[in-house]
PDB file of C-alpha atoms in Angstrom:
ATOM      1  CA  UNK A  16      70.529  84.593   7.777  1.00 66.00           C
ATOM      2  CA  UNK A  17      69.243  81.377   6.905  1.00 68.00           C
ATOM      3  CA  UNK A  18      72.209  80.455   4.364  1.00 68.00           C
ATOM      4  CA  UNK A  19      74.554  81.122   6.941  1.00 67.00           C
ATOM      5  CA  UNK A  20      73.267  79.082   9.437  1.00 72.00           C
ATOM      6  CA  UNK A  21      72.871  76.456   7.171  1.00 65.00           C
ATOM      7  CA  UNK A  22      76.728  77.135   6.007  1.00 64.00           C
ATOM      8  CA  UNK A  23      77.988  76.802   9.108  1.00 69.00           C
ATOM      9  CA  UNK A  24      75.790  73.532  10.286  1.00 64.00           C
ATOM     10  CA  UNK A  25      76.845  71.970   6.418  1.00 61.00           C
ATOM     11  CA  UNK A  26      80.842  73.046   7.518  1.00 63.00           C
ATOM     12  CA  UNK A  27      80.096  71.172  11.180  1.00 66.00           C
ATOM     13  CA  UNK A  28      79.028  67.769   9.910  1.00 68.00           C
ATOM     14  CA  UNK A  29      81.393  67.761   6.875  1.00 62.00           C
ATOM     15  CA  UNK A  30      84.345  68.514   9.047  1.00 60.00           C
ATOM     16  CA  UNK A  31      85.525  65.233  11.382  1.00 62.00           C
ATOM     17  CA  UNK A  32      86.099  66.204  14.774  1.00 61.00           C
ATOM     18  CA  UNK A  33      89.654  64.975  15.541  1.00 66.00           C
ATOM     19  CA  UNK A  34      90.385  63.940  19.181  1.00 67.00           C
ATOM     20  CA  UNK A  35      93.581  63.864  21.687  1.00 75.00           C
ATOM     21  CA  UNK A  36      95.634  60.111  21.032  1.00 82.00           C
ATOM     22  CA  UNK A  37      95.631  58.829  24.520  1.00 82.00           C
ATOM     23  CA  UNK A  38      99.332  57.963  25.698  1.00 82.00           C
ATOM     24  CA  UNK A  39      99.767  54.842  28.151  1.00 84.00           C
ATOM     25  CA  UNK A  40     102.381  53.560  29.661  1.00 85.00           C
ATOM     26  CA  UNK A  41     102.741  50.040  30.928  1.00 87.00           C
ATOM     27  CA  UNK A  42     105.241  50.223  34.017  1.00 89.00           C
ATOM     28  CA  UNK A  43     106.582  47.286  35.495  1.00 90.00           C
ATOM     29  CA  UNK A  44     109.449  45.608  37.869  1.00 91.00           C
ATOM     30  CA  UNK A  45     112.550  47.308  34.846  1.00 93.00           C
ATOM     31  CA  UNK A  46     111.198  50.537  36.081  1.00 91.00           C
ATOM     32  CA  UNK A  47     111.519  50.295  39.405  1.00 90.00           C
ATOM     33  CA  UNK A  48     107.956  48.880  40.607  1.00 91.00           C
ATOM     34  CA  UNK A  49     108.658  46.323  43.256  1.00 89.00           C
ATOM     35  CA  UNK A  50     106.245  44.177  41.832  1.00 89.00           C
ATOM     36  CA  UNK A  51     104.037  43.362  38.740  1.00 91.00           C
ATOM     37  CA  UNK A  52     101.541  42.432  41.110  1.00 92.00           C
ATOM     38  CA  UNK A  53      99.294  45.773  41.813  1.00 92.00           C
ATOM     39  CA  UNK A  54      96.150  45.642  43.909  1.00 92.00           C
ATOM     40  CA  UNK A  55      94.732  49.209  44.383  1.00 93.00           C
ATOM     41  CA  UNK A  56      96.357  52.344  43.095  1.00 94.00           C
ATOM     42  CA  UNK A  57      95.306  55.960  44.656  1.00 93.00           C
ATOM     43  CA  UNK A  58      96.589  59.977  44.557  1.00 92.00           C
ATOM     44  CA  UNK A  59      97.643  61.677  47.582  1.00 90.00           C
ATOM     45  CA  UNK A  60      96.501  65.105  47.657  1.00 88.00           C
ATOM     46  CA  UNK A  61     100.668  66.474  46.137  1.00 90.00           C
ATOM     47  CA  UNK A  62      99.536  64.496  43.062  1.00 91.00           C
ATOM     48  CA  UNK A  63     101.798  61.379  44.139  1.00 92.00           C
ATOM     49  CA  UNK A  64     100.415  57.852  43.347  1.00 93.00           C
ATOM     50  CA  UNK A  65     100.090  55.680  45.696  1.00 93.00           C
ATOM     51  CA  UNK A  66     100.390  52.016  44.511  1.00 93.00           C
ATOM     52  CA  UNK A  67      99.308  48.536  46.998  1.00 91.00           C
ATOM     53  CA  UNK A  68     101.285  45.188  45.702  1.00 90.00           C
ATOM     54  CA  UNK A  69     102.515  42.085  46.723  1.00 88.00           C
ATOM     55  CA  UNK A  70     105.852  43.163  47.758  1.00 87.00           C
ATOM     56  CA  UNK A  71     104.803  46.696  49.532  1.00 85.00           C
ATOM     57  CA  UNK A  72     103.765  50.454  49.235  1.00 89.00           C
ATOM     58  CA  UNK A  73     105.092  52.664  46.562  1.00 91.00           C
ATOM     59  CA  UNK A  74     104.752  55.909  45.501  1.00 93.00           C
ATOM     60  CA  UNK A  75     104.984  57.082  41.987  1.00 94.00           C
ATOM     61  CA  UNK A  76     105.846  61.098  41.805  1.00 92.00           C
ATOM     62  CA  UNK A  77     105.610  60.783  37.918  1.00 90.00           C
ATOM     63  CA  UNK A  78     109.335  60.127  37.217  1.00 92.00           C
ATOM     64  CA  UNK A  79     110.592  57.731  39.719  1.00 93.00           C
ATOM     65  CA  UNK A  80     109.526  54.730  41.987  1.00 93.00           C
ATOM     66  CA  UNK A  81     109.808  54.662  45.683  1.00 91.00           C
ATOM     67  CA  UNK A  82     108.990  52.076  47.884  1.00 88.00           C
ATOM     68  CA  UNK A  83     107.794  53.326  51.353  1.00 86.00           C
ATOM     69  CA  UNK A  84     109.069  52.049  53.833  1.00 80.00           C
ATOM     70  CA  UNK A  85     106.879  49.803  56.795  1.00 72.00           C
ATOM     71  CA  UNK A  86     107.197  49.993  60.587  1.00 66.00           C
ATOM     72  CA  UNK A  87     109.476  47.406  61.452  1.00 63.00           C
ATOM     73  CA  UNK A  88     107.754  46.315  64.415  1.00 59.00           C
ATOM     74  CA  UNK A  89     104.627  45.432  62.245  1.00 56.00           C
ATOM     75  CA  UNK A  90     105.650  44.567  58.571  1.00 59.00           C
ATOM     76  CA  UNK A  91     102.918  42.982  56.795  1.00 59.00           C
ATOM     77  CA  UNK A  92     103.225  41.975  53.242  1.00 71.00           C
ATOM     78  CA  UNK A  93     101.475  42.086  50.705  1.00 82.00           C
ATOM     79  CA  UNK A  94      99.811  45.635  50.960  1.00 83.00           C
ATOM     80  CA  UNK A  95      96.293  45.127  49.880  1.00 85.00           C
ATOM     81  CA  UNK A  96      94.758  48.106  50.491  1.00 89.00           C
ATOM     82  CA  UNK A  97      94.720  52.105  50.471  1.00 91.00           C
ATOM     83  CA  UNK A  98      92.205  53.507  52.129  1.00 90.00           C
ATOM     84  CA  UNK A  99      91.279  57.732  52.179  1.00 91.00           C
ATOM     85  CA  UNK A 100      89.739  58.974  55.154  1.00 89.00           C
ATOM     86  CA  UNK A 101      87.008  62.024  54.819  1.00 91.00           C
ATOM     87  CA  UNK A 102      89.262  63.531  56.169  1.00 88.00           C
ATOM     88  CA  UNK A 103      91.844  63.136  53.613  1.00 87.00           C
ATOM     89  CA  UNK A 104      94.504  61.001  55.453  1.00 90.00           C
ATOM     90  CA  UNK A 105      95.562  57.737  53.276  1.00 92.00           C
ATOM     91  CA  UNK A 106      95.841  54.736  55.128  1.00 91.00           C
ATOM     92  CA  UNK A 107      97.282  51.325  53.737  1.00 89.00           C
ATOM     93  CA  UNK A 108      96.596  47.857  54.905  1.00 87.00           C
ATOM     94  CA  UNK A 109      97.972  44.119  54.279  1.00 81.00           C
ATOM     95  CA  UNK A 110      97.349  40.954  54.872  1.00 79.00           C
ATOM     96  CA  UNK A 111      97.631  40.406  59.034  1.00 78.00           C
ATOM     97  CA  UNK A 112      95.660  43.657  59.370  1.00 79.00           C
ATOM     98  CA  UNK A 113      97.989  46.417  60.548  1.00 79.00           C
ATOM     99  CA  UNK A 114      96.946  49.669  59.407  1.00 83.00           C
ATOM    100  CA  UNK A 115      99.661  52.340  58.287  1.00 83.00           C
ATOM    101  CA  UNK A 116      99.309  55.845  58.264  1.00 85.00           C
ATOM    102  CA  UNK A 117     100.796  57.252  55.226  1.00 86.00           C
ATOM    103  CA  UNK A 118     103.103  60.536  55.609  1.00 80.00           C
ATOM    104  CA  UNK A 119     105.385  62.476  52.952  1.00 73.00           C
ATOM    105  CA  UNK A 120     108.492  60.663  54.438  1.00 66.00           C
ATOM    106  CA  UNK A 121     106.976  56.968  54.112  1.00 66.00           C
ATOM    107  CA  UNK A 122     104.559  54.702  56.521  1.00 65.00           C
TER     108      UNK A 122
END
């Protein structure tokens, strides 16, 4: 009993533990980011990311960038922040202070 647990402790240390390579991916303007420039990034509870920079929103569903769209009215660029509510609703904010309450179909 002894050999054996010694066999399997002498097959644990000789053995290197291999781990996962880590892919990353540098995006920037080329693919479709409307700027370089990103403040504060956040997921939306569909699995979306949510992106503040100096030029806007934008949401990232994994294959393609969208830039969300800002009421009219009260455009404010650049989009500093992103906010979540404890209640789970994801706010954004620039630089004059408007809030926008982010939806599936933009701000």
């Amino acid at each position: 009993m002894f050999q054996n647990i010694c066999y399997i402790l002498l097959l644990l240390i000789v053995n290197p533990v291999q781990a996962q390579e880590i892919y990353l991916k540098h995006f920037t303007i080329d693919d479709g980011l409307p700027s370089n420039e990103i403040y504060q990034v956040i997921q939306d509870e569909r699995g979306n990311l949510l992106a503040a920079t100096d030029r806007g929103a934008v949401r990232f569903d994994g294959y393609t960038f969208e830039i969300l769209k800002l009421n009219k009215q009260h455009s404010s660029y650049p989009v500093y922040y992103i906010y979540k509510s404890p209640g789970g609703k994801i706010w954004f904010s620039g630089l004059k202070g408007y809030l926008y309450h982010y939806k599936e179909s933009g701000l």
